[in-house]
Coordinates of C-alpha atoms in Angstrom, one line a residue:
X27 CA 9.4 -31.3 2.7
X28 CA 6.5 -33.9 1.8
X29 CA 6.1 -34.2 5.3
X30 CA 5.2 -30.9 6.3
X31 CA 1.4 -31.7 6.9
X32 CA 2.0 -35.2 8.5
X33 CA 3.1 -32.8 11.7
X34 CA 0.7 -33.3 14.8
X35 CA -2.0 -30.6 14.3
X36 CA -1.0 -27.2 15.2
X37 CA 3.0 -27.9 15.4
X38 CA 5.7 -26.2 13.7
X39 CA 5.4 -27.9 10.4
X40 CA 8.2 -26.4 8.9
X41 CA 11.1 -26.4 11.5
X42 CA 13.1 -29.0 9.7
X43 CA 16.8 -28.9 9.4
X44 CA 16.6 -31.0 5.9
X45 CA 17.2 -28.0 3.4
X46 CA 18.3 -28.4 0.1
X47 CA 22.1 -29.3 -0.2
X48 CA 24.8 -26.2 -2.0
X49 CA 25.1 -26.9 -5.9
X50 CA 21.4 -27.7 -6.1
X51 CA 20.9 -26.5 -9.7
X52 CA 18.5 -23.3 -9.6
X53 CA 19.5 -22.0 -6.6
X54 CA 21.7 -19.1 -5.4
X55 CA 24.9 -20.2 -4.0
X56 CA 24.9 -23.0 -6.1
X57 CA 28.6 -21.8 -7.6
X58 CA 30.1 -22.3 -3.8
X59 CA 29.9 -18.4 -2.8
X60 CA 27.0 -17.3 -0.9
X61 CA 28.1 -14.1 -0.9
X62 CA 28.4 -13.2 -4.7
X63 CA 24.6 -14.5 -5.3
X64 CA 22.9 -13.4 -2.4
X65 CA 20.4 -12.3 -4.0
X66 CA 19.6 -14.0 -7.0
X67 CA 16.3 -15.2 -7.7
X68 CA 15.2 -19.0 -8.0
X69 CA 14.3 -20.0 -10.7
X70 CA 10.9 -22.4 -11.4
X71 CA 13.3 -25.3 -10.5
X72 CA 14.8 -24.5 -8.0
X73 CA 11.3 -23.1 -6.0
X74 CA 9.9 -26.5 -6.2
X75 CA 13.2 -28.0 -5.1
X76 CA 12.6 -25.5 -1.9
X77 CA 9.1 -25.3 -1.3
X78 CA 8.3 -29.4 -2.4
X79 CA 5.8 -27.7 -4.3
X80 CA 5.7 -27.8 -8.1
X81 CA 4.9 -24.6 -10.1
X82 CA 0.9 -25.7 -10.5
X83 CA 0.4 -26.8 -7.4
X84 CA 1.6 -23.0 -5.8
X85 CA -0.3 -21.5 -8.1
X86 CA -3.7 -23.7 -6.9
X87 CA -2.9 -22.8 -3.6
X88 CA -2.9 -19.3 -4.5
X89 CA -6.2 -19.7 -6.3
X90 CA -7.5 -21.5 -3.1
X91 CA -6.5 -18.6 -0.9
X92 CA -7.6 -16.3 -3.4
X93 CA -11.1 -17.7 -3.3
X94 CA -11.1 -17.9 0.2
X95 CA -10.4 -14.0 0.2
X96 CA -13.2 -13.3 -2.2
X97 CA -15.5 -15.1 0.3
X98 CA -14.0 -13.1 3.0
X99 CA -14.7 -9.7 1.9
X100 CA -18.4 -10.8 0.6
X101 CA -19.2 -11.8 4.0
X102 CA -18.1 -8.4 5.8
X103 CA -20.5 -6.7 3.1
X104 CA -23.8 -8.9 2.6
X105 CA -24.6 -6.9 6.2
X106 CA -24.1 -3.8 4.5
X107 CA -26.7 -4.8 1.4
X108 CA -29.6 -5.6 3.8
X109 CA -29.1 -3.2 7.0
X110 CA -32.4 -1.4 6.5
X111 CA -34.0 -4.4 6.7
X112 CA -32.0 -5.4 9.8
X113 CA -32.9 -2.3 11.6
X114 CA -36.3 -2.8 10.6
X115 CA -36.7 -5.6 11.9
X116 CA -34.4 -5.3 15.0
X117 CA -36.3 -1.9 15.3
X118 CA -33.1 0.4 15.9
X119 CA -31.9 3.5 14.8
X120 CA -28.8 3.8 12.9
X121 CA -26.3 4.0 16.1
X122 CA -27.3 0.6 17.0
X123 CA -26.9 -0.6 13.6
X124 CA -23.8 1.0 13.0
X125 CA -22.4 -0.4 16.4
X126 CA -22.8 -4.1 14.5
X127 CA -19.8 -2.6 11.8
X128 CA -17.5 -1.7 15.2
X129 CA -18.1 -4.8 17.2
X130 CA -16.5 -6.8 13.9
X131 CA -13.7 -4.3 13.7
X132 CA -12.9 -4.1 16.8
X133 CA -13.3 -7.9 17.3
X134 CA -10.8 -8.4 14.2
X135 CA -8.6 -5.7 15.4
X136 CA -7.9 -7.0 19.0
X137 CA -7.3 -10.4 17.6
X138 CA -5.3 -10.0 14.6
X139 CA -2.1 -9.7 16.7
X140 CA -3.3 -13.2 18.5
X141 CA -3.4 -15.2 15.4
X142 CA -0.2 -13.3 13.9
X143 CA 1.7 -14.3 16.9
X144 CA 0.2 -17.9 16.2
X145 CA 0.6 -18.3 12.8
X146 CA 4.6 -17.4 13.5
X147 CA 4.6 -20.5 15.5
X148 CA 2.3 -22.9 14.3
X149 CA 0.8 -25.0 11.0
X150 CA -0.7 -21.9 9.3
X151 CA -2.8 -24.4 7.6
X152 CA -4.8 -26.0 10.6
X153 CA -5.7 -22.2 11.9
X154 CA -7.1 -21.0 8.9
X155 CA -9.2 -24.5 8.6
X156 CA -10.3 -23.7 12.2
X157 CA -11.7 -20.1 12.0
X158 CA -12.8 -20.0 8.6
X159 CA -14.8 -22.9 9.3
X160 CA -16.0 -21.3 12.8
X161 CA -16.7 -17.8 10.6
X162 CA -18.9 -19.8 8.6
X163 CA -20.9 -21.5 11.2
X164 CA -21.3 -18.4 13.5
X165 CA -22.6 -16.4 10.3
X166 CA -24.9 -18.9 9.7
X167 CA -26.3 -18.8 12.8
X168 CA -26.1 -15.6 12.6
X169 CA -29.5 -15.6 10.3
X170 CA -31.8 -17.1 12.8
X171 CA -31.1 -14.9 16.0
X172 CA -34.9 -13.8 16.7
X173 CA -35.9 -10.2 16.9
X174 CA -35.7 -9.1 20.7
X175 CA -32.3 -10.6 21.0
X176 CA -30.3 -7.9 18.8
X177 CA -27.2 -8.1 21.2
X178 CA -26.8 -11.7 20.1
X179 CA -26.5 -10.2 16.5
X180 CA -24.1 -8.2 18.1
X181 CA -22.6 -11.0 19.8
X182 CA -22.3 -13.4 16.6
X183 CA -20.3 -10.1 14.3
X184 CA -17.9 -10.2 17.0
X185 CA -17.2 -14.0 16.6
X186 CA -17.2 -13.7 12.9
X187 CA -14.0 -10.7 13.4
X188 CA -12.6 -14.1 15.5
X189 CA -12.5 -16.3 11.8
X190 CA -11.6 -13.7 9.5
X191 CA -8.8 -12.3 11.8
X192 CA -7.3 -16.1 11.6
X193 CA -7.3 -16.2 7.6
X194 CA -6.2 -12.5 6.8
X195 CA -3.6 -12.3 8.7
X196 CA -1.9 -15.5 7.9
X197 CA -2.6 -16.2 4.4
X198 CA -0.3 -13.8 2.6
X199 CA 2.6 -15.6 4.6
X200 CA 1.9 -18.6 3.0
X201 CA 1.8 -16.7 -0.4
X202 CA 5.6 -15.0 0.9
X203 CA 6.8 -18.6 1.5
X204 CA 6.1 -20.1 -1.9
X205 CA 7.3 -17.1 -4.2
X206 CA 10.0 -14.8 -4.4
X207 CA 10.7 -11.4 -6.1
X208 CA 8.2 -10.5 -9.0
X209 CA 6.0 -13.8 -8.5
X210 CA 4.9 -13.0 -5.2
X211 CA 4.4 -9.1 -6.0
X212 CA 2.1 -10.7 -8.7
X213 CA 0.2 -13.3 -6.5
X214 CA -0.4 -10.8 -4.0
X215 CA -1.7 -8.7 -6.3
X216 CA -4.0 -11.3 -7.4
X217 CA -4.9 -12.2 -3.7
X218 CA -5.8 -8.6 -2.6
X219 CA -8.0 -8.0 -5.8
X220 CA -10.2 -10.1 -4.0
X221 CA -10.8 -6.7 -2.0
X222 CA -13.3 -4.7 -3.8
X223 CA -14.8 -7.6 -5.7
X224 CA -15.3 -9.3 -2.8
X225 CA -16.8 -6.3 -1.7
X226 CA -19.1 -5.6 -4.5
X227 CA -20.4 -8.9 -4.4
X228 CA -21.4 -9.2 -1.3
X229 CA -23.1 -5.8 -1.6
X230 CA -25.2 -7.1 -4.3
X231 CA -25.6 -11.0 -3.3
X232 CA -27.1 -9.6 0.1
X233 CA -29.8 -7.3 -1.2
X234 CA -30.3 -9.4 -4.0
X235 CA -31.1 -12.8 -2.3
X236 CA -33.1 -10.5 -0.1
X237 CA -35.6 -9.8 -3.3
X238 CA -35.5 -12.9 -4.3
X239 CA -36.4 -14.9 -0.8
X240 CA -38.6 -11.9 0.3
X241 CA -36.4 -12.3 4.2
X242 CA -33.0 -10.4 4.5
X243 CA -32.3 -13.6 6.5
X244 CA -31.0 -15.6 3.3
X245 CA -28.7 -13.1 2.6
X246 CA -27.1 -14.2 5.7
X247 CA -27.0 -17.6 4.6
X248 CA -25.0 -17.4 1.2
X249 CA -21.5 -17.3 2.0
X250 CA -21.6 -20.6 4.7
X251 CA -22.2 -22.8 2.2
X252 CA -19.1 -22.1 -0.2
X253 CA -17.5 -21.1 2.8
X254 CA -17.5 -24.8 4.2
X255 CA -16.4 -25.7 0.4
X256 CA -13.4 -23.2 0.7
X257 CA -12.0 -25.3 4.0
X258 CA -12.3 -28.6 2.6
X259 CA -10.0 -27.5 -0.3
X260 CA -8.0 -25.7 1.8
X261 CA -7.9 -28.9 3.4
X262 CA -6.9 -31.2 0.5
X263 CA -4.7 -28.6 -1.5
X264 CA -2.2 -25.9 0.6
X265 CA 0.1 -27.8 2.1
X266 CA 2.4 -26.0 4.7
X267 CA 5.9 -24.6 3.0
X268 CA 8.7 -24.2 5.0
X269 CA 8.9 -20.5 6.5
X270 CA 11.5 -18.4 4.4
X271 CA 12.9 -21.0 2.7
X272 CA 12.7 -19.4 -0.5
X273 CA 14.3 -16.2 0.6
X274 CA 17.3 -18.1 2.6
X275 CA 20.8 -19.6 1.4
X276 CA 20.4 -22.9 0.4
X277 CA 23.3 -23.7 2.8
X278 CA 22.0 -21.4 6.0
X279 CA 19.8 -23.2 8.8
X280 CA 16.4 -22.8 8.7
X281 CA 14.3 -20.0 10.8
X282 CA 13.0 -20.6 14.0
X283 CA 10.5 -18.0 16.1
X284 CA 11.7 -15.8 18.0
X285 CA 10.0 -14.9 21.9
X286 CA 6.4 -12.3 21.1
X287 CA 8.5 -9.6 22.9
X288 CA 11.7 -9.9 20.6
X289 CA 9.3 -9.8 17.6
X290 CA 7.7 -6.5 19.1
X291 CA 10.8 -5.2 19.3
X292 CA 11.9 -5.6 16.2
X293 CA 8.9 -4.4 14.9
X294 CA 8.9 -1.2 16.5
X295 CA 12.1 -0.9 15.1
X296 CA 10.8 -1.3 11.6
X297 CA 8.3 1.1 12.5
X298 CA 11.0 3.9 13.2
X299 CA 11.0 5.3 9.6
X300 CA 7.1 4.8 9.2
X301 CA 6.6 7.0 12.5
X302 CA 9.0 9.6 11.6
X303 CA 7.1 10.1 8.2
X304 CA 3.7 10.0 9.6
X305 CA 5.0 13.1 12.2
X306 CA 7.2 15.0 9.8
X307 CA 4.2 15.1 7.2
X308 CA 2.1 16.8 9.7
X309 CA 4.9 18.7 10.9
X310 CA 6.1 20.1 7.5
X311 CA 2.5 20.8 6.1
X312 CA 1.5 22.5 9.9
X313 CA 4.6 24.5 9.3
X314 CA 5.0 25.1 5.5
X315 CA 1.0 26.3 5.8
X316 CA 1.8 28.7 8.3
X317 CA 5.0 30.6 7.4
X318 CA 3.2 30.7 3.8
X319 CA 0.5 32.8 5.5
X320 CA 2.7 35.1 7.3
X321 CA 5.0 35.7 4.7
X322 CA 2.5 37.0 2.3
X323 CA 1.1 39.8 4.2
X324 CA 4.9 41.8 3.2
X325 CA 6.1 39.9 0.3
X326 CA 3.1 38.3 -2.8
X327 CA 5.9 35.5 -4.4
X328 CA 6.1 33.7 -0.2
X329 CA 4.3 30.4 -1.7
X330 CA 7.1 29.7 -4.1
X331 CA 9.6 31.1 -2.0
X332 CA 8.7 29.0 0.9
X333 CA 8.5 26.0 -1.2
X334 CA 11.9 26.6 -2.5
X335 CA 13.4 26.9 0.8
X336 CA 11.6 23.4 2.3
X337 CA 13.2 21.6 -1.1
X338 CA 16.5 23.4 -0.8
X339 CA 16.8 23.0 2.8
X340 CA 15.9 19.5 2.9
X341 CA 18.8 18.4 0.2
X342 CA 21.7 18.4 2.6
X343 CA 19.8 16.7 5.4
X344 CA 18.8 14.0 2.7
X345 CA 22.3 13.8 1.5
X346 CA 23.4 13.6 5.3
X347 CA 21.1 10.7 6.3
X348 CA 22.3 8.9 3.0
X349 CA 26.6 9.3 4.2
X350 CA 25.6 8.3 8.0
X351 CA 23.6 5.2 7.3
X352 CA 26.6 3.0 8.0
X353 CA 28.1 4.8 10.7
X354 CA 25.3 6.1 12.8
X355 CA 22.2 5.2 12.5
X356 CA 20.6 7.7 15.3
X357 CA 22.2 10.2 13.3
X358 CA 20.7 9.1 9.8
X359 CA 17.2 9.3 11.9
X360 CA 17.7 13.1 13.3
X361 CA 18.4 13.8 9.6
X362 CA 15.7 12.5 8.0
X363 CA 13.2 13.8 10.6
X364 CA 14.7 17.5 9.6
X365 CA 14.9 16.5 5.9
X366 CA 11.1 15.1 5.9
X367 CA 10.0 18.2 8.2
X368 CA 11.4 20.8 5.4
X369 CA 10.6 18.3 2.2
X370 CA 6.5 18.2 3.7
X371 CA 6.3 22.1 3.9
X372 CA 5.3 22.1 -0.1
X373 CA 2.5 20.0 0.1
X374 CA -0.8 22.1 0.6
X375 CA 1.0 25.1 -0.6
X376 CA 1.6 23.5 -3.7
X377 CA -2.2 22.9 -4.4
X378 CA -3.1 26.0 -3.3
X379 CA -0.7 27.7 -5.9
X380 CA -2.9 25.4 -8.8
X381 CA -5.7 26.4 -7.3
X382 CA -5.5 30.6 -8.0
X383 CA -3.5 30.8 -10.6
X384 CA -5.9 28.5 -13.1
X385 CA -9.4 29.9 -13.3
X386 CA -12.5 28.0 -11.7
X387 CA -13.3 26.1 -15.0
X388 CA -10.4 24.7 -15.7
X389 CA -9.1 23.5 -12.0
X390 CA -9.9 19.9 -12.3
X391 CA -7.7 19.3 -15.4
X392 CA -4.9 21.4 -14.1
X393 CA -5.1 18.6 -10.8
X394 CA -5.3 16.2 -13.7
X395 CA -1.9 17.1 -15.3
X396 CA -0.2 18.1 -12.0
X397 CA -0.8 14.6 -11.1
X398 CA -0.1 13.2 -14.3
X399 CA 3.3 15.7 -15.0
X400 CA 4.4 15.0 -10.4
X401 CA 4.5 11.0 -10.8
X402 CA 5.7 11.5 -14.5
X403 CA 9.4 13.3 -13.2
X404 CA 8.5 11.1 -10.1
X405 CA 8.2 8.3 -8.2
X406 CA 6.6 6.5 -12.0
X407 CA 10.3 5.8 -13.1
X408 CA 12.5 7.3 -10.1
X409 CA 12.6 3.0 -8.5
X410 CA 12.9 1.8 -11.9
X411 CA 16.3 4.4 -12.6
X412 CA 17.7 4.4 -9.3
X413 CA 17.9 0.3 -9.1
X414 CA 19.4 1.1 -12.5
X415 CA 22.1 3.2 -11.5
X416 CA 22.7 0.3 -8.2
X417 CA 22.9 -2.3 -10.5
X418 CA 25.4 -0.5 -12.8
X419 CA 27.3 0.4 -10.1
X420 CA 27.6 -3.0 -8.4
X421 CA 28.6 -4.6 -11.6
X422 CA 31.6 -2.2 -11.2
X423 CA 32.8 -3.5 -7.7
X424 CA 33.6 -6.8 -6.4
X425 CA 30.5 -8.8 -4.9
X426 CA 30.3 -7.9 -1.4
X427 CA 27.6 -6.9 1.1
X428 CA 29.5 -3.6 1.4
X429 CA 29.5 -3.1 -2.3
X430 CA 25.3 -3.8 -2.7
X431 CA 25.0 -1.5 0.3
X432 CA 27.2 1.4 -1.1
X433 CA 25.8 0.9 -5.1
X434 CA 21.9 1.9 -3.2
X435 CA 23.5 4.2 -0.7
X436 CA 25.0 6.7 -4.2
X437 CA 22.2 5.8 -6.4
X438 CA 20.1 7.3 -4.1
X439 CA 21.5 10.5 -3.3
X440 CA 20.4 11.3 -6.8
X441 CA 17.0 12.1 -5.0
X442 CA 18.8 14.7 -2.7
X443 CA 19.8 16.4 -5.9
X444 CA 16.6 16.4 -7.3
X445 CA 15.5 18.0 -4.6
X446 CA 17.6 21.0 -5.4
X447 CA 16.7 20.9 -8.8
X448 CA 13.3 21.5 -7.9
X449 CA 14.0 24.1 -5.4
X450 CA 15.5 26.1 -8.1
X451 CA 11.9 25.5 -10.1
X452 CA 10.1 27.2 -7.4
X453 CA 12.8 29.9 -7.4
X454 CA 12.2 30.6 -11.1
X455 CA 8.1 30.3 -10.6
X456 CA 8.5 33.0 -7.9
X457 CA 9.3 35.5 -11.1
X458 CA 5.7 34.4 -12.3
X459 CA 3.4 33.9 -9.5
X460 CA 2.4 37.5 -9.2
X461 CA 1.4 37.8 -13.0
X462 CA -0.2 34.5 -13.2
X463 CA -2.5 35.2 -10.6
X464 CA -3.5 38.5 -11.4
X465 CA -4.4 37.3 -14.8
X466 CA -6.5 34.4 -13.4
X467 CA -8.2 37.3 -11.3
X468 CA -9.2 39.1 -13.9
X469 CA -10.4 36.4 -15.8
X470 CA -12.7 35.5 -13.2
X471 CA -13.9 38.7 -12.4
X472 CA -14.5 39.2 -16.2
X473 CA -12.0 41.7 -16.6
X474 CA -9.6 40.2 -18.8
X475 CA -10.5 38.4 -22.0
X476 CA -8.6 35.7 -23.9
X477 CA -7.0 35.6 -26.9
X478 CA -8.8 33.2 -29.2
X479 CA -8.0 32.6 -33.3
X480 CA -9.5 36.0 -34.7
X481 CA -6.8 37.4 -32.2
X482 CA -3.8 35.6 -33.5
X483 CA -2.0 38.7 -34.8
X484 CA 1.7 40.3 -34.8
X485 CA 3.0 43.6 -34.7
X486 CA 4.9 44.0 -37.9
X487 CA 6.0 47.7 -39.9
X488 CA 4.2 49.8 -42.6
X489 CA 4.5 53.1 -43.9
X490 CA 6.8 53.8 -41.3
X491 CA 4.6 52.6 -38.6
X492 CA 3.8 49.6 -36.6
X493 CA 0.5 47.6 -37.0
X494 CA -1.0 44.2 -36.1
X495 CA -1.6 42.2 -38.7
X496 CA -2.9 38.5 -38.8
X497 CA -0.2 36.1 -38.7
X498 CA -1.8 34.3 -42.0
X499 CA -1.7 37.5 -44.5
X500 CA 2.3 37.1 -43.8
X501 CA 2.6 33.8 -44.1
X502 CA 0.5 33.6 -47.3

């Protein structure tokens, strides 16, 4: 493992068939059955014993990476901090220096899928050293482009998108490949918090070094500098770790890249669930929206009654895609599409609902609590209960891949009931809709007037008749 960054530059530094022999202490397998501890997570131990990277020196890396990020994302905004000046000076209008925001974006977009498909196949470590160091350079050149030249500003925003697209897409691999489980969820969400600080600072470093120099061009010249810092220690600390080692058997060989077209493939396989969701959302909301609005011209309760339906409907096909996951997966697809479709038909008629039966005053804090009271009976604790219910479950059955597939398969048809359950609530709020928003009419229209403390009464006998009374001359 030590030898990982002796590799000739830009070679597969990690293609070594040296793992980590079965019984290593701290790692799964260890008791001689990979199949009973698939999943069980390394423990400090036994990542070093993988990686060839102690504890501190991962976490440096990550720092590294993490300041490399934050240098990143001040770079993309010190433009943004001094573009009336740049437009002054360029004299253009705010097309042109808009365009200077698209020709990075488009630059890092094309190439992103370049440098992904490199950094699959070679030393992640020598690319990012190459384009940041070239980010830096171009940007500060970037600062001395005179003022009839403004397509070589242009010019120089694409080559900076060139840089960046070699260090963001590869450095969360390298993050992936030294921790597993909850480590990596919480290095990665150190890493991406770099995002809007990043993004702040440049903001302000860019019109503030423009006050202080009097020239918007130093603003252009602040990140180079600790940018040229950022490779050398990227240099002298990350060292390459061996692509999913961590996440691999001790005892199973070690990965090796596939041809760009097979990883496409697989990709867009991935992508199947992601696309069906994307189309069923618009789908259900299109659809939901518009039987709502026909539906009401002959019956007042068709918001909740359509919303029932969707979440009723969509149970069995939920259920459905859950039972045919092992047997057919083209069938588990066709169901979720339907079960998705129905399931997104709530959505906007849900916030319209809020919306007319809570008076204008008070709308904000109903969206507060809807939000609050949704994610609540939600997705806040539904992952945490349903890997619950999985885990109780497989510690029921022998270890087995079957066994970890069927413990998720049931624990998450509890969502499918759910989804009746809530059906039914709609049914019941279909009683009250038509009273709820009449009184919220009236109260706008000044019509109808609340009950406040003086009001608190009850309707209780004397002398053979009924009066209101207030509620304290009983109690006392």
């Amino acid at each position: 493992m030590s030898g990982s960054d002796t590799a000739p530059f830009l070679s597969q530094a990690d293609d070594t068939d040296d793992g980590p022999a079965p019984g290593t202490p701290g790692l799964p397998g260890s008791m001689g059955s990979p199949r009973s501890e698939d999943h069980e997570v390394p423990d400090r131990e036994g990542l070093q014993r993988i990686t060839g990277l102690s504890s501190g020196r991962s976490a440096l890396i990550v720092a590294v990476l993490c300041y490399i990020n934050l240098l990143n994302y001040m770079d993309r905004f010190t433009v943004a901090g001094v573009l009336p000046d740049i437009e002054q000076f360029f004299d253009i209008g705010d097309s042109s220096s808009g365009l200077i925001q698209t020709v990075f974006i488009s630059s890092y977009m094309v190439l992103a899928p370049v440098f992904g498909y490199l950094g699959d196949r070679y030393n992640r470590k020598y690319l990012m050293c190459g384009g940041i160091a070239f980010w830096s350079l171009v940007t500060l050149g970037s600062s001395f482009i005179p003022r009839e030249q403004f397509w070589l500003l242009l010019l120089t925003r694409g080559l900076v998108g060139v840089g960046e697209a070699s260090y963001s897409t590869i450095a969360p691999t390298l993050i992936a490949d030294l921790f597993v489980a909850d480590q990596r969820s919480r290095m990665l969400s150190v890493f991406y918090f770099a995002i809007p600080v990043g993004s702040g600072l440049g903001y302000i470093a860019g019109s503030k070094v423009k006050d202080v120099a009097g020239d918007w061009h130093w603003a252009l010249r602040v990140t180079p500098h600790p940018t040229l810092l950022a490779v050398v220690l990227l240099f002298l600390v990350v060292r390459e770790p061996p692509r999913g080692a961590v996440e691999r058997h001790s005892d199973s060989p070690p990965l090796n890249p596939t041809s760009w077209w097979e990883d496409l493939r697989a990709l867009a396989r991935n992508l199947v669930f992601g696309l069906i969701t994307c189309l069923t959302g618009v789908l259900g909301v299109g659809l939901g929206v518009e039987i709502s609005r026909r539906l009401r011209r002959s019956n007042p309760r068709a918001d909740p009654l359509v919303c029932a339906a969707g979440l009723l409907g969509s149970s069995p096909f939920l259920f459905l895609s859950l039972a045919c996951a092992r047997g057919s997966i083209v069938a588990t697809y066709i169901f979720i599409f339907i079960g998705e479709t129905l399931l997104s038909m709530n959505w906007a008629i849900v916030a319209d609902i809020l919306l007319y039966v809570v008076i204008p005053t008070r709308r904000s804090t109903a969206e507060a609590f809807q939000i609050v009271l949704s994610h609540l009976l939600g997705d806040a604790g539904s992952p945490y209960l349903i890997g619950l219910i999985s885990d109780r479950l497989r510690q029921r059955w022998p270890p087995s891949f079957l066994s970890e597939f069927r413990a998720l398969q049931f624990s998450l048809m509890l969502c499918a009931f759910m989804g009746a359950l809530g059906g039914a609530a709609f049914l019941g709020a279909a009683i009250f809709i038509e009273g709820d928003r009449r009184r919220a009419q009236l109260h706008v229209q000044g019509l109808l007037r609340e009950a406040g403390p003086a009001d608190d009464r009850i309707v209780v006998p004397q002398r053979g008749r009924s009066t209101r009374v207030p509620v304290s001359s009983v109690l006392i």
